Amino acid sequence: MIPYSRQAIDDADIEAVVAVLQSDWLTTGPKVAEFEAAFATYAGATHAVAVNSGTAALHAVMHARGVGSDDEVIVPANTFVASANCVVYQGGTPVFADIDAETLVMDPRSVAEKITPRTKGIIAVDFAGLPCDYEALRALAEEHGLFLHADACHALGASYNGRPVGGLATTSSFSFHPVKPITTAEGGMITTDDETLASSMRIFRNHGLSSDFRQREKAQTWEYDMVDLGWNYRLSDFQCALGLSQLRKADEFFARRNAVADRYDEAFEDLEWLQTPARLSDRTHAFHLYACQLTEAAPFSQRDVFQTLRAKGIGVHVMYRPVYLHSYYQKNFEYAEGTCPVAEQAYRRILTLPVSPAMTEADVASVVDAVRTFPAAYSSLS
Ligand SMILES: *Cc1c(COP(=O)(O)O)cnc(C)c1O
């Protein structure tokens, strides 16, 4: 099976991890600050705060923003559940905004319609790796006094108007799960130019303590103060060493994902039943996912394509089911079907094709062949 995405690990990555395993620090050591500094530079921000997952990163931002039970935060409907769960962790209410039918990212017009006196912030998600319309979202946030967070888990390496993802909103967060642009197995990062927010998140990831173990060792003191209620969301040193090594290849991974997407675009251009992903001239695409959509002309269903391609070893996927349609959200919130009609329709049409830097030319050719020959294979079956 050619997976929808997967890690690319080389000897340099392995050596970097082994070197840390042989050192004095397995966690809270020098590699954390080194990875943070390199990541901040790459993402075009002043500060980077490492945590142990993309979910922890989202939680840290919602905490630093003081989201509470009276607050609503606007989140796109078509995202991984974690983008909305972080609001619920804080007792707040996620309010779902619809997406643009072409680009599949949050539609600023829908965001504007969902703003109420209780709205505290907006979480934008760069779905599939395409940056949102940050100019429009920043203007909305400023006009209504809202915070703007970018869940950029899909989009490391992409840019908008020439500026890298990581510096497009006041805070941005990333995941280093193996399917994401770079990996530390599990891991996450927040970038920001705001020193107060960065400091609050560093405290939050370490139980709410005012200093970490390494800082106390340096200062030759045992004393610490718990100034806030935090969690253990620390990222270990060998994971940060892997992250540093992966970050050196981020541009190469980005280029390889784009090369696969270019091949698909060209190969599927003439298919009337398939619409390839939107490209916009003011931003680049990180292609965490290659999300195409069945057109209205398609004489077969999403499930037909899914099952036939899977049977051929192509790890085609469907992302995402609108968050509010999941049982937990249906049980605990009042979101009717039809809340975000565009996201619901997209969910019935989307098919994501495998894309990763680990794919070989032969892998890409098999996907192209399986997709192009699908209608013939399907009609001979039925
Ligand atoms: C992967 C992902 C997350 C969660 O990251 P983890 O590291 O798996 O916790 C959050 N939001 C989006 C959009 C993601 O794709």
GROMACS .gro file of C-alpha atoms and ligand atoms in nm:
model
  397
    1MET     CA    1   0.000   0.000   0.000
    2ILE     CA    2   0.130   0.345  -0.092
    3PRO     CA    3   0.031   0.545   0.219
    4TYR     CA    4  -0.137   0.886   0.195
    5SER     CA    5   0.170   1.032   0.362
    6ARG     CA    6   0.469   0.905   0.556
    7GLN     CA    7   0.803   1.006   0.708
    8ALA     CA    8   1.137   1.020   0.525
    9ILE     CA    9   1.419   0.928   0.766
   10ASP     CA   10   1.785   0.910   0.661
   11ASP     CA   11   2.119   0.825   0.827
   12ALA     CA   12   2.175   1.184   0.941
   13ASP     CA   13   1.845   1.171   1.134
   14ILE     CA   14   1.943   0.843   1.300
   15GLU     CA   15   2.291   0.968   1.394
   16ALA     CA   16   2.144   1.287   1.543
   17VAL     CA   17   1.911   1.086   1.768
   18VAL     CA   18   2.182   0.837   1.872
   19ALA     CA   19   2.420   1.122   1.966
   20VAL     CA   20   2.163   1.259   2.211
   21LEU     CA   21   2.095   0.914   2.356
   22GLN     CA   22   2.469   0.898   2.438
   23SER     CA   23   2.470   1.246   2.596
   24ASP     CA   24   2.378   1.373   2.945
   25TRP     CA   25   2.041   1.516   2.851
   26LEU     CA   26   1.750   1.307   2.727
   27THR     CA   27   1.498   1.581   2.795
   28THR     CA   28   1.494   1.955   2.881
   29GLY     CA   29   1.851   1.979   2.751
   30PRO     CA   30   2.032   2.194   2.495
   31LYS     CA   31   1.862   2.046   2.186
   32VAL     CA   32   1.526   2.199   2.281
   33ALA     CA   33   1.648   2.559   2.258
   34GLU     CA   34   1.853   2.475   1.947
   35PHE     CA   35   1.550   2.330   1.767
   36GLU     CA   36   1.332   2.621   1.878
   37ALA     CA   37   1.579   2.881   1.749
   38ALA     CA   38   1.623   2.709   1.413
   39PHE     CA   39   1.249   2.660   1.374
   40ALA     CA   40   1.167   3.022   1.458
   41THR     CA   41   1.411   3.138   1.191
   42TYR     CA   42   1.269   2.899   0.932
   43ALA     CA   43   0.909   2.996   1.008
   44GLY     CA   44   0.976   3.369   1.009
   45ALA     CA   45   0.895   3.435   1.375
   46THR     CA   46   1.087   3.564   1.679
   47HIS     CA   47   0.995   3.286   1.923
   48ALA     CA   48   0.926   2.914   1.893
   49VAL     CA   49   0.803   2.696   2.180
   50ALA     CA   50   0.846   2.318   2.146
   51VAL     CA   51   0.579   2.088   2.288
   52ASN     CA   52   0.506   1.717   2.257
   53SER     CA   53   0.225   1.731   1.999
   54GLY     CA   54   0.036   1.961   1.767
   55THR     CA   55  -0.259   1.915   2.001
   56ALA     CA   56  -0.056   2.036   2.301
   57ALA     CA   57   0.047   2.336   2.091
   58LEU     CA   58  -0.317   2.426   2.027
   59HIS     CA   59  -0.403   2.377   2.395
   60ALA     CA   60  -0.112   2.603   2.501
   61VAL     CA   61  -0.233   2.880   2.269
   62MET     CA   62  -0.593   2.860   2.392
   63HIS     CA   63  -0.467   2.873   2.752
   64ALA     CA   64  -0.234   3.166   2.682
   65ARG     CA   65  -0.527   3.348   2.522
   66GLY     CA   66  -0.738   3.288   2.832
   67VAL     CA   67  -1.019   3.111   2.646
   68GLY     CA   68  -1.286   3.017   2.902
   69SER     CA   69  -1.643   2.902   2.943
   70ASP     CA   70  -1.799   3.227   2.820
   71ASP     CA   71  -1.600   3.229   2.499
   72GLU     CA   72  -1.659   3.122   2.144
   73VAL     CA   73  -1.375   3.052   1.903
   74ILE     CA   74  -1.437   3.022   1.530
   75VAL     CA   75  -1.288   2.711   1.367
   76PRO     CA   76  -1.331   2.576   1.012
   77ALA     CA   77  -1.562   2.275   0.982
   78ASN     CA   78  -1.323   2.066   0.770
   79THR     CA   79  -1.029   2.005   0.998
   80PHE     CA   80  -0.877   1.744   1.223
   81VAL     CA   81  -1.079   1.730   1.546
   82ALA     CA   82  -0.787   1.866   1.754
   83SER     CA   83  -0.833   2.215   1.601
   84ALA     CA   84  -1.171   2.239   1.775
   85ASN     CA   85  -1.105   2.017   2.078
   86CYS     CA   86  -0.852   2.268   2.215
   87VAL     CA   87  -1.136   2.518   2.262
   88VAL     CA   88  -1.341   2.255   2.447
   89TYR     CA   89  -1.043   2.174   2.678
   90GLN     CA   90  -1.074   2.531   2.805
   91GLY     CA   91  -1.449   2.504   2.852
   92GLY     CA   92  -1.514   2.726   2.549
   93THR     CA   93  -1.742   2.672   2.251
   94PRO     CA   94  -1.607   2.608   1.901
   95VAL     CA   95  -1.823   2.776   1.638
   96PHE     CA   96  -1.782   2.632   1.292
   97ALA     CA   97  -1.720   2.845   0.985
   98ASP     CA   98  -1.769   2.718   0.633
   99ILE     CA   99  -1.502   2.684   0.366
  100ASP     CA  100  -1.455   2.811   0.013
  101ALA     CA  101  -1.570   2.549  -0.240
  102GLU     CA  102  -1.265   2.602  -0.463
  103THR     CA  103  -0.977   2.641  -0.219
  104LEU     CA  104  -1.128   2.431   0.064
  105VAL     CA  105  -0.987   2.672   0.325
  106MET     CA  106  -1.190   2.879   0.569
  107ASP     CA  107  -1.408   3.140   0.395
  108PRO     CA  108  -1.361   3.484   0.560
  109ARG     CA  109  -1.723   3.571   0.466
  110SER     CA  110  -1.849   3.278   0.670
  111VAL     CA  111  -1.616   3.373   0.958
  112ALA     CA  112  -1.764   3.726   0.955
  113GLU     CA  113  -2.117   3.581   0.976
  114LYS     CA  114  -2.028   3.369   1.279
  115ILE     CA  115  -1.890   3.653   1.494
  116THR     CA  116  -2.101   3.726   1.804
  117PRO     CA  117  -2.037   3.936   2.119
  118ARG     CA  118  -1.895   3.617   2.277
  119THR     CA  119  -1.637   3.552   2.004
  120LYS     CA  120  -1.284   3.562   2.142
  121GLY     CA  121  -1.076   3.442   1.853
  122ILE     CA  122  -1.033   3.266   1.520
  123ILE     CA  123  -0.838   2.948   1.451
  124ALA     CA  124  -0.747   2.933   1.083
  125VAL     CA  125  -0.641   2.597   0.939
  126ASP     CA  126  -0.422   2.579   0.629
  127PHE     CA  127  -0.610   2.277   0.497
  128ALA     CA  128  -0.397   2.039   0.289
  129GLY     CA  129  -0.107   2.289   0.305
  130LEU     CA  130  -0.266   2.591   0.136
  131PRO     CA  131  -0.239   2.904   0.355
  132CYS     CA  132  -0.572   3.072   0.436
  133ASP     CA  133  -0.657   3.425   0.324
  134TYR     CA  134  -0.464   3.585   0.611
  135GLU     CA  135  -0.510   3.939   0.489
  136ALA     CA  136  -0.889   3.910   0.516
  137LEU     CA  137  -0.871   3.713   0.843
  138ARG     CA  138  -0.630   3.962   1.005
  139ALA     CA  139  -0.858   4.250   0.906
  140LEU     CA  140  -1.158   4.073   1.063
  141ALA     CA  141  -0.964   3.995   1.381
  142GLU     CA  142  -0.849   4.356   1.414
  143GLU     CA  143  -1.191   4.501   1.346
  144HIS     CA  144  -1.357   4.286   1.614
  145GLY     CA  145  -1.071   4.267   1.867
  146LEU     CA  146  -1.021   3.891   1.824
  147PHE     CA  147  -0.706   3.681   1.845
  148LEU     CA  148  -0.599   3.504   1.526
  149HIS     CA  149  -0.427   3.167   1.552
  150ALA     CA  150  -0.301   2.967   1.254
  151ASP     CA  151  -0.321   2.588   1.288
  152ALA     CA  152  -0.046   2.539   1.031
  153CYS     CA  153   0.005   2.165   1.089
  154HIS     CA  154  -0.029   2.099   0.714
  155ALA     CA  155   0.156   2.401   0.581
  156LEU     CA  156   0.518   2.418   0.700
  157GLY     CA  157   0.725   2.559   0.413
  158ALA     CA  158   0.437   2.736   0.237
  159SER     CA  159   0.411   3.113   0.207
  160TYR     CA  160   0.151   3.384   0.154
  161ASN     CA  161   0.246   3.706  -0.026
  162GLY     CA  162   0.608   3.595   0.011
  163ARG     CA  163   0.589   3.555   0.390
  164PRO     CA  164   0.640   3.209   0.540
  165VAL     CA  165   0.367   3.025   0.728
  166GLY     CA  166   0.460   3.068   1.095
  167GLY     CA  167   0.454   3.447   1.086
  168LEU     CA  168   0.114   3.507   0.924
  169ALA     CA  169  -0.095   3.513   1.242
  170THR     CA  170  -0.005   3.628   1.596
  171THR     CA  171   0.047   3.263   1.689
  172SER     CA  172   0.092   2.960   1.463
  173SER     CA  173   0.116   2.593   1.552
  174PHE     CA  174   0.269   2.286   1.392
  175SER     CA  175   0.267   1.908   1.435
  176PHE     CA  176   0.558   1.671   1.385
  177HIS     CA  177   0.355   1.351   1.355
  178PRO     CA  178   0.511   1.120   1.090
  179VAL     CA  179   0.257   1.217   0.821
  180LYS     CA  180   0.329   1.590   0.860
  181PRO     CA  181   0.587   1.800   0.666
  182ILE     CA  182   0.872   1.714   0.909
  183THR     CA  183   0.863   1.464   1.197
  184THR     CA  184   0.985   1.401   1.552
  185ALA     CA  185   0.753   1.094   1.583
  186GLU     CA  186   0.523   1.294   1.810
  187GLY     CA  187   0.584   1.663   1.862
  188GLY     CA  188   0.464   2.015   1.805
  189MET     CA  189   0.569   2.379   1.798
  190ILE     CA  190   0.417   2.723   1.842
  191THR     CA  191   0.568   3.029   1.674
  192THR     CA  192   0.498   3.390   1.768
  193ASP     CA  193   0.655   3.736   1.780
  194ASP     CA  194   0.481   3.803   2.113
  195GLU     CA  195   0.718   3.750   2.403
  196THR     CA  196   0.447   3.748   2.671
  197LEU     CA  197   0.253   3.472   2.495
  198ALA     CA  198   0.573   3.272   2.435
  199SER     CA  199   0.671   3.295   2.801
  200SER     CA  200   0.323   3.193   2.916
  201MET     CA  201   0.334   2.887   2.689
  202ARG     CA  202   0.681   2.783   2.812
  203ILE     CA  203   0.544   2.784   3.168
  204PHE     CA  204   0.229   2.600   3.060
  205ARG     CA  205   0.426   2.314   2.897
  206ASN     CA  206   0.617   2.254   3.220
  207HIS     CA  207   0.348   2.213   3.491
  208GLY     CA  208   0.308   2.589   3.530
  209LEU     CA  209   0.655   2.618   3.689
  210SER     CA  210   0.843   2.945   3.662
  211SER     CA  211   1.170   2.771   3.567
  212ASP     CA  212   1.272   2.437   3.418
  213PHE     CA  213   1.525   2.185   3.549
  214ARG     CA  214   1.806   2.305   3.325
  215GLN     CA  215   1.757   2.670   3.426
  216ARG     CA  216   1.774   2.571   3.795
  217GLU     CA  217   2.090   2.366   3.740
  218LYS     CA  218   2.252   2.668   3.577
  219ALA     CA  219   2.141   2.903   3.855
  220GLN     CA  220   2.254   2.649   4.121
  221THR     CA  221   1.920   2.657   4.297
  222TRP     CA  222   1.650   2.407   4.394
  223GLU     CA  223   1.375   2.663   4.416
  224TYR     CA  224   1.086   2.688   4.179
  225ASP     CA  225   0.743   2.843   4.198
  226MET     CA  226   0.426   2.709   4.040
  227VAL     CA  227   0.269   3.024   3.903
  228ASP     CA  228  -0.001   2.872   3.684
  229LEU     CA  229  -0.175   2.538   3.631
  230GLY     CA  230   0.017   2.371   3.350
  231TRP     CA  231   0.078   2.026   3.202
  232ASN     CA  232   0.374   1.809   3.110
  233TYR     CA  233   0.384   1.894   2.739
  234ARG     CA  234   0.765   1.887   2.703
  235LEU     CA  235   0.940   1.758   2.391
  236SER     CA  236   1.245   1.539   2.462
  237ASP     CA  237   1.600   1.620   2.352
  238PHE     CA  238   1.637   1.326   2.115
  239GLN     CA  239   1.312   1.428   1.947
  240CYS     CA  240   1.441   1.786   1.914
  241ALA     CA  241   1.763   1.650   1.761
  242LEU     CA  242   1.552   1.459   1.507
  243GLY     CA  243   1.351   1.777   1.446
  244LEU     CA  244   1.668   1.979   1.382
  245SER     CA  245   1.793   1.721   1.136
  246GLN     CA  246   1.452   1.705   0.963
  247LEU     CA  247   1.426   2.084   0.949
  248ARG     CA  248   1.746   2.094   0.740
  249LYS     CA  249   1.554   1.895   0.478
  250ALA     CA  250   1.226   2.087   0.504
  251ASP     CA  251   1.285   2.275   0.177
  252GLU     CA  252   1.377   1.955  -0.003
  253PHE     CA  253   1.066   1.776   0.133
  254PHE     CA  254   0.853   2.074   0.030
  255ALA     CA  255   0.996   2.060  -0.323
  256ARG     CA  256   0.941   1.683  -0.349
  257ARG     CA  257   0.579   1.713  -0.236
  258ASN     CA  258   0.526   1.989  -0.491
  259ALA     CA  259   0.689   1.780  -0.765
  260VAL     CA  260   0.441   1.496  -0.694
  261ALA     CA  261   0.150   1.743  -0.698
  262ASP     CA  262   0.270   1.890  -1.029
  263ARG     CA  263   0.281   1.542  -1.182
  264TYR     CA  264  -0.075   1.473  -1.064
  265ASP     CA  265  -0.202   1.812  -1.190
  266GLU     CA  266  -0.063   1.743  -1.533
  267ALA     CA  267  -0.178   1.380  -1.547
  268PHE     CA  268  -0.536   1.458  -1.439
  269GLU     CA  269  -0.589   1.783  -1.622
  270ASP     CA  270  -0.811   1.624  -1.889
  271LEU     CA  271  -1.022   1.410  -1.651
  272GLU     CA  272  -1.376   1.547  -1.646
  273TRP     CA  273  -1.470   1.352  -1.337
  274LEU     CA  274  -1.188   1.487  -1.120
  275GLN     CA  275  -1.109   1.842  -1.009
  276THR     CA  276  -0.747   1.895  -0.905
  277PRO     CA  277  -0.657   2.122  -0.607
  278ALA     CA  278  -0.682   2.500  -0.646
  279ARG     CA  279  -0.359   2.695  -0.692
  280LEU     CA  280  -0.347   3.064  -0.604
  281SER     CA  281  -0.092   3.313  -0.736
  282ASP     CA  282  -0.040   3.490  -0.399
  283ARG     CA  283   0.056   3.176  -0.203
  284THR     CA  284   0.249   2.850  -0.229
  285HIS     CA  285   0.110   2.510  -0.128
  286ALA     CA  286   0.285   2.262   0.104
  287PHE     CA  287   0.081   1.963  -0.024
  288HIS     CA  288   0.052   1.776   0.302
  289LEU     CA  289  -0.254   1.641   0.121
  290TYR     CA  290  -0.334   1.633  -0.249
  291ALA     CA  291  -0.707   1.690  -0.207
  292CYS     CA  292  -0.899   1.655  -0.532
  293GLN     CA  293  -1.276   1.643  -0.568
  294LEU     CA  294  -1.515   1.438  -0.774
  295THR     CA  295  -1.702   1.671  -1.008
  296GLU     CA  296  -2.077   1.668  -1.064
  297ALA     CA  297  -2.007   1.495  -1.395
  298ALA     CA  298  -1.862   1.191  -1.216
  299PRO     CA  299  -2.082   0.887  -1.288
  300PHE     CA  300  -1.958   0.702  -0.980
  301SER     CA  301  -1.938   0.766  -0.606
  302GLN     CA  302  -1.654   0.859  -0.377
  303ARG     CA  303  -1.684   0.516  -0.214
  304ASP     CA  304  -1.649   0.344  -0.556
  305VAL     CA  305  -1.324   0.526  -0.626
  306PHE     CA  306  -1.199   0.480  -0.271
  307GLN     CA  307  -1.256   0.104  -0.268
  308THR     CA  308  -1.120   0.041  -0.618
  309LEU     CA  309  -0.801   0.240  -0.557
  310ARG     CA  310  -0.748   0.085  -0.215
  311ALA     CA  311  -0.780  -0.260  -0.372
  312LYS     CA  312  -0.495  -0.157  -0.603
  313GLY     CA  313  -0.273  -0.060  -0.311
  314ILE     CA  314  -0.324   0.314  -0.343
  315GLY     CA  315  -0.368   0.472   0.003
  316VAL     CA  316  -0.641   0.712  -0.103
  317HIS     CA  317  -0.814   0.889   0.187
  318VAL     CA  318  -1.109   1.120   0.261
  319MET     CA  319  -1.051   1.424   0.485
  320TYR     CA  320  -1.224   1.567   0.675
  321ARG     CA  321  -1.568   1.480   0.805
  322PRO     CA  322  -1.698   1.816   0.937
  323VAL     CA  323  -1.600   1.821   1.305
  324TYR     CA  324  -1.951   1.898   1.435
  325LEU     CA  325  -2.091   1.579   1.274
  326HIS     CA  326  -1.881   1.358   1.503
  327SER     CA  327  -2.082   1.189   1.780
  328TYR     CA  328  -1.915   1.380   2.063
  329TYR     CA  329  -2.003   1.715   1.908
  330GLN     CA  330  -2.355   1.601   1.819
  331LYS     CA  331  -2.406   1.494   2.182
  332ASN     CA  332  -2.256   1.798   2.352
  333PHE     CA  333  -2.329   2.088   2.117
  334GLU     CA  334  -2.619   2.189   1.901
  335TYR     CA  335  -2.498   2.185   1.544
  336ALA     CA  336  -2.750   2.062   1.291
  337GLU     CA  337  -2.660   1.901   0.964
  338GLY     CA  338  -2.636   2.186   0.711
  339THR     CA  339  -2.444   2.415   0.950
  340CYS     CA  340  -2.160   2.439   0.697
  341PRO     CA  341  -2.309   2.321   0.365
  342VAL     CA  342  -1.994   2.372   0.157
  343ALA     CA  343  -1.778   2.168   0.397
  344GLU     CA  344  -2.044   1.895   0.404
  345GLN     CA  345  -2.058   1.881   0.025
  346ALA     CA  346  -1.677   1.880  -0.001
  347TYR     CA  347  -1.664   1.588   0.242
  348ARG     CA  348  -1.879   1.388  -0.001
  349ARG     CA  349  -1.651   1.473  -0.295
  350ILE     CA  350  -1.295   1.485  -0.163
  351LEU     CA  351  -1.037   1.217  -0.232
  352THR     CA  352  -0.683   1.270  -0.114
  353LEU     CA  353  -0.411   1.095  -0.311
  354PRO     CA  354  -0.078   0.979  -0.166
  355VAL     CA  355   0.188   1.249  -0.147
  356SER     CA  356   0.512   1.239   0.053
  357PRO     CA  357   0.884   1.292   0.009
  358ALA     CA  358   0.928   0.916   0.058
  359MET     CA  359   0.740   0.835  -0.266
  360THR     CA  360   0.942   0.694  -0.555
  361GLU     CA  361   0.885   0.773  -0.924
  362ALA     CA  362   0.728   0.428  -0.956
  363ASP     CA  363   0.487   0.506  -0.670
  364VAL     CA  364   0.377   0.827  -0.841
  365ALA     CA  365   0.336   0.643  -1.171
  366SER     CA  366   0.117   0.375  -1.006
  367VAL     CA  367  -0.111   0.638  -0.856
  368VAL     CA  368  -0.138   0.820  -1.188
  369ASP     CA  369  -0.213   0.496  -1.371
  370ALA     CA  370  -0.470   0.375  -1.114
  371VAL     CA  371  -0.658   0.706  -1.123
  372ARG     CA  372  -0.652   0.744  -1.502
  373THR     CA  373  -0.767   0.386  -1.562
  374PHE     CA  374  -1.024   0.392  -1.282
  375PRO     CA  375  -1.334   0.455  -1.502
  376ALA     CA  376  -1.249   0.157  -1.725
  377ALA     CA  377  -1.172  -0.067  -1.427
  378TYR     CA  378  -1.496   0.046  -1.263
  379SER     CA  379  -1.718  -0.019  -1.566
  380SER     CA  380  -1.570  -0.364  -1.616
  381LEU     CA  381  -1.654  -0.440  -1.249
  382SER     CA  382  -2.011  -0.314  -1.258
  383LIG     C1  383  -0.210   1.669   1.291
  383LIG     C2  384  -0.297   1.784   1.321
  383LIG     C3  385  -0.320   1.830   1.452
  383LIG     C4  386  -0.273   1.756   1.573
  383LIG     O1  387  -0.137   1.730   1.579
  383LIG     P1  388  -0.083   1.609   1.668
  383LIG     O2  389   0.065   1.628   1.664
  383LIG     O3  390  -0.126   1.482   1.603
  383LIG     O4  391  -0.139   1.624   1.804
  383LIG     C5  392  -0.394   1.944   1.469
  383LIG     N1  393  -0.447   2.011   1.365
  383LIG     C6  394  -0.430   1.969   1.238
  383LIG     C7  395  -0.490   2.048   1.126
  383LIG     C8  396  -0.357   1.853   1.212
  383LIG     O5  397  -0.343   1.810   1.087
   0.00000   0.00000   0.00000
